[in-house]
PDB file of C-alpha atoms in Angstrom:
ATOM      1  CA  UNK A   1       0.030   0.002  -0.085  1.00 68.00           C
ATOM      2  CA  UNK A   2       2.783   2.539   1.031  1.00 77.00           C
ATOM      3  CA  UNK A   3       4.820   1.623  -2.000  1.00 80.00           C
ATOM      4  CA  UNK A   4       1.910   2.309  -4.281  1.00 83.00           C
ATOM      5  CA  UNK A   5       1.489   5.782  -2.885  1.00 84.00           C
ATOM      6  CA  UNK A   6       5.243   6.432  -3.015  1.00 82.00           C
ATOM      7  CA  UNK A   7       5.242   5.351  -6.674  1.00 83.00           C
ATOM      8  CA  UNK A   8       2.325   7.548  -7.434  1.00 85.00           C
ATOM      9  CA  UNK A   9       3.914  10.538  -5.813  1.00 86.00           C
ATOM     10  CA  UNK A  10       7.167  10.016  -7.687  1.00 84.00           C
ATOM     11  CA  UNK A  11       5.283   9.671 -10.946  1.00 86.00           C
ATOM     12  CA  UNK A  12       3.369  12.818 -10.401  1.00 88.00           C
ATOM     13  CA  UNK A  13       6.389  14.633  -9.488  1.00 87.00           C
ATOM     14  CA  UNK A  14       8.269  13.532 -12.639  1.00 85.00           C
ATOM     15  CA  UNK A  15       5.182  14.547 -14.777  1.00 85.00           C
ATOM     16  CA  UNK A  16       5.115  17.957 -13.120  1.00 84.00           C
ATOM     17  CA  UNK A  17       8.894  18.424 -13.671  1.00 78.00           C
ATOM     18  CA  UNK A  18       8.620  17.430 -17.290  1.00 77.00           C
ATOM     19  CA  UNK A  19       5.678  19.907 -17.959  1.00 79.00           C
ATOM     20  CA  UNK A  20       7.576  22.700 -16.042  1.00 76.00           C
ATOM     21  CA  UNK A  21      10.730  22.117 -18.042  1.00 68.00           C
ATOM     22  CA  UNK A  22       8.733  22.085 -21.337  1.00 69.00           C
ATOM     23  CA  UNK A  23       6.725  25.376 -20.805  1.00 72.00           C
ATOM     24  CA  UNK A  24       9.376  27.415 -18.940  1.00 69.00           C
ATOM     25  CA  UNK A  25      11.972  29.016 -21.273  1.00 64.00           C
ATOM     26  CA  UNK A  26      15.382  29.595 -19.723  1.00 56.00           C
ATOM     27  CA  UNK A  27      16.805  32.880 -21.019  1.00 65.00           C
ATOM     28  CA  UNK A  28      20.391  33.889 -21.260  1.00 78.00           C
ATOM     29  CA  UNK A  29      21.599  37.429 -21.208  1.00 84.00           C
ATOM     30  CA  UNK A  30      25.096  38.928 -21.509  1.00 88.00           C
ATOM     31  CA  UNK A  31      26.582  42.234 -21.024  1.00 89.00           C
ATOM     32  CA  UNK A  32      29.888  43.459 -22.645  1.00 88.00           C
ATOM     33  CA  UNK A  33      31.219  46.772 -21.631  1.00 90.00           C
ATOM     34  CA  UNK A  34      34.049  48.227 -23.800  1.00 86.00           C
ATOM     35  CA  UNK A  35      35.302  51.533 -22.281  1.00 83.00           C
ATOM     36  CA  UNK A  36      36.271  53.175 -25.559  1.00 82.00           C
ATOM     37  CA  UNK A  37      33.250  52.043 -27.550  1.00 85.00           C
ATOM     38  CA  UNK A  38      30.129  51.327 -25.455  1.00 87.00           C
ATOM     39  CA  UNK A  39      27.920  48.644 -23.912  1.00 90.00           C
ATOM     40  CA  UNK A  40      26.497  45.698 -25.643  1.00 89.00           C
ATOM     41  CA  UNK A  41      23.624  43.811 -24.099  1.00 89.00           C
ATOM     42  CA  UNK A  42      22.737  40.483 -25.692  1.00 85.00           C
ATOM     43  CA  UNK A  43      19.294  38.863 -25.105  1.00 80.00           C
ATOM     44  CA  UNK A  44      17.129  37.750 -27.928  1.00 73.00           C
ATOM     45  CA  UNK A  45      18.542  40.671 -29.890  1.00 78.00           C
ATOM     46  CA  UNK A  46      21.674  42.921 -29.383  1.00 84.00           C
ATOM     47  CA  UNK A  47      21.469  46.294 -28.076  1.00 88.00           C
ATOM     48  CA  UNK A  48      24.241  48.719 -28.204  1.00 91.00           C
ATOM     49  CA  UNK A  49      24.712  51.891 -26.087  1.00 92.00           C
ATOM     50  CA  UNK A  50      27.309  54.378 -27.045  1.00 91.00           C
ATOM     51  CA  UNK A  51      29.501  55.270 -24.125  1.00 89.00           C
ATOM     52  CA  UNK A  52      28.937  58.911 -24.518  1.00 88.00           C
ATOM     53  CA  UNK A  53      25.344  58.284 -23.796  1.00 91.00           C
ATOM     54  CA  UNK A  54      25.968  56.528 -20.436  1.00 92.00           C
ATOM     55  CA  UNK A  55      25.584  58.591 -17.405  1.00 91.00           C
ATOM     56  CA  UNK A  56      25.972  55.830 -14.818  1.00 92.00           C
ATOM     57  CA  UNK A  57      25.198  52.324 -14.037  1.00 94.00           C
ATOM     58  CA  UNK A  58      23.169  51.624 -10.887  1.00 95.00           C
ATOM     59  CA  UNK A  59      21.583  48.817  -8.946  1.00 95.00           C
ATOM     60  CA  UNK A  60      17.956  49.611  -8.598  1.00 92.00           C
ATOM     61  CA  UNK A  61      15.315  47.891  -6.429  1.00 91.00           C
ATOM     62  CA  UNK A  62      11.640  47.171  -6.663  1.00 88.00           C
ATOM     63  CA  UNK A  63       9.061  45.758  -4.477  1.00 89.00           C
ATOM     64  CA  UNK A  64       7.044  42.869  -6.073  1.00 84.00           C
ATOM     65  CA  UNK A  65       4.324  41.206  -3.946  1.00 86.00           C
ATOM     66  CA  UNK A  66       6.193  40.691  -0.585  1.00 88.00           C
ATOM     67  CA  UNK A  67       9.810  40.594  -1.704  1.00 89.00           C
ATOM     68  CA  UNK A  68      12.377  43.141  -2.925  1.00 89.00           C
ATOM     69  CA  UNK A  69      13.879  42.421  -6.280  1.00 90.00           C
ATOM     70  CA  UNK A  70      17.202  44.118  -7.458  1.00 93.00           C
ATOM     71  CA  UNK A  71      18.168  44.807 -10.911  1.00 90.00           C
ATOM     72  CA  UNK A  72      21.000  46.517 -12.802  1.00 94.00           C
ATOM     73  CA  UNK A  73      20.171  49.753 -14.844  1.00 94.00           C
ATOM     74  CA  UNK A  74      21.843  51.913 -17.241  1.00 94.00           C
ATOM     75  CA  UNK A  75      21.121  55.621 -16.825  1.00 93.00           C
ATOM     76  CA  UNK A  76      21.283  57.511 -20.128  1.00 94.00           C
ATOM     77  CA  UNK A  77      22.399  61.129 -20.169  1.00 91.00           C
ATOM     78  CA  UNK A  78      19.812  63.695 -21.402  1.00 89.00           C
ATOM     79  CA  UNK A  79      21.501  65.431 -24.350  1.00 87.00           C
ATOM     80  CA  UNK A  80      19.711  68.685 -23.390  1.00 89.00           C
ATOM     81  CA  UNK A  81      20.604  68.717 -19.734  1.00 88.00           C
ATOM     82  CA  UNK A  82      24.055  67.253 -18.779  1.00 80.00           C
ATOM     83  CA  UNK A  83      22.887  66.781 -15.141  1.00 86.00           C
ATOM     84  CA  UNK A  84      19.600  64.991 -16.051  1.00 87.00           C
ATOM     85  CA  UNK A  85      18.777  61.389 -17.170  1.00 90.00           C
ATOM     86  CA  UNK A  86      16.731  60.826 -20.313  1.00 90.00           C
ATOM     87  CA  UNK A  87      16.133  57.058 -19.941  1.00 92.00           C
ATOM     88  CA  UNK A  88      16.516  54.155 -17.595  1.00 92.00           C
ATOM     89  CA  UNK A  89      17.474  50.997 -19.260  1.00 92.00           C
ATOM     90  CA  UNK A  90      17.130  47.839 -16.957  1.00 91.00           C
ATOM     91  CA  UNK A  91      19.242  44.821 -17.584  1.00 91.00           C
ATOM     92  CA  UNK A  92      18.809  41.165 -16.818  1.00 87.00           C
ATOM     93  CA  UNK A  93      15.115  41.222 -16.582  1.00 82.00           C
ATOM     94  CA  UNK A  94      14.494  37.643 -17.591  1.00 80.00           C
ATOM     95  CA  UNK A  95      17.359  35.980 -15.688  1.00 81.00           C
ATOM     96  CA  UNK A  96      16.988  38.006 -12.524  1.00 84.00           C
ATOM     97  CA  UNK A  97      20.535  37.299 -10.978  1.00 88.00           C
ATOM     98  CA  UNK A  98      21.040  37.446  -7.306  1.00 90.00           C
ATOM     99  CA  UNK A  99      22.271  40.665  -5.626  1.00 93.00           C
ATOM    100  CA  UNK A 100      25.776  39.329  -4.958  1.00 93.00           C
ATOM    101  CA  UNK A 101      26.101  38.732  -8.699  1.00 92.00           C
ATOM    102  CA  UNK A 102      24.666  42.042  -9.547  1.00 94.00           C
ATOM    103  CA  UNK A 103      27.245  43.733  -7.259  1.00 95.00           C
ATOM    104  CA  UNK A 104      30.197  42.115  -9.020  1.00 94.00           C
ATOM    105  CA  UNK A 105      28.856  43.248 -12.364  1.00 93.00           C
ATOM    106  CA  UNK A 106      28.223  46.781 -11.037  1.00 94.00           C
ATOM    107  CA  UNK A 107      31.682  47.024  -9.705  1.00 95.00           C
ATOM    108  CA  UNK A 108      33.228  45.907 -13.126  1.00 93.00           C
ATOM    109  CA  UNK A 109      31.108  48.446 -14.930  1.00 93.00           C
ATOM    110  CA  UNK A 110      31.954  51.208 -12.576  1.00 93.00           C
ATOM    111  CA  UNK A 111      35.731  50.628 -12.953  1.00 92.00           C
ATOM    112  CA  UNK A 112      35.333  50.761 -16.785  1.00 91.00           C
ATOM    113  CA  UNK A 113      33.148  53.760 -16.625  1.00 89.00           C
ATOM    114  CA  UNK A 114      35.594  55.459 -14.509  1.00 89.00           C
ATOM    115  CA  UNK A 115      38.511  54.764 -16.733  1.00 86.00           C
ATOM    116  CA  UNK A 116      36.556  55.718 -19.864  1.00 81.00           C
ATOM    117  CA  UNK A 117      35.733  59.145 -18.294  1.00 77.00           C
ATOM    118  CA  UNK A 118      39.286  59.716 -17.180  1.00 77.00           C
ATOM    119  CA  UNK A 119      40.870  58.589 -20.595  1.00 69.00           C
ATOM    120  CA  UNK A 120      39.743  61.495 -22.739  1.00 54.00           C
ATOM    121  CA  UNK A 121      40.941  64.101 -20.291  1.00 50.00           C
ATOM    122  CA  UNK A 122      44.511  62.878 -20.208  1.00 44.00           C
ATOM    123  CA  UNK A 123      44.956  62.977 -24.002  1.00 43.00           C
TER     124      UNK A 123
END
């Protein structure tokens, strides 16, 4: 009797896992930052943002239901107002990496942005 219940539970779990894997698409997103050129963001298509348009890269937070979600954003500089932001471009919306992963990407982006902002001045 118990083995029949256990077998049915395992069978139902396997069927549920197969259905989940069939309907859930696993997305892959990549970010390539080249200080002298710009930022490439790869998802289903490639997005390029010229480095001159980038004001900053920040980690933003949002509250969804009962939890806080963190995501990386690129702030685009407003061409009419050098102090303003014209657009916020969120990254990694499908993959939703953990905060510790976002912090590593953020630090790398900040290093490259700092280098690209100081490089033209030293020329």
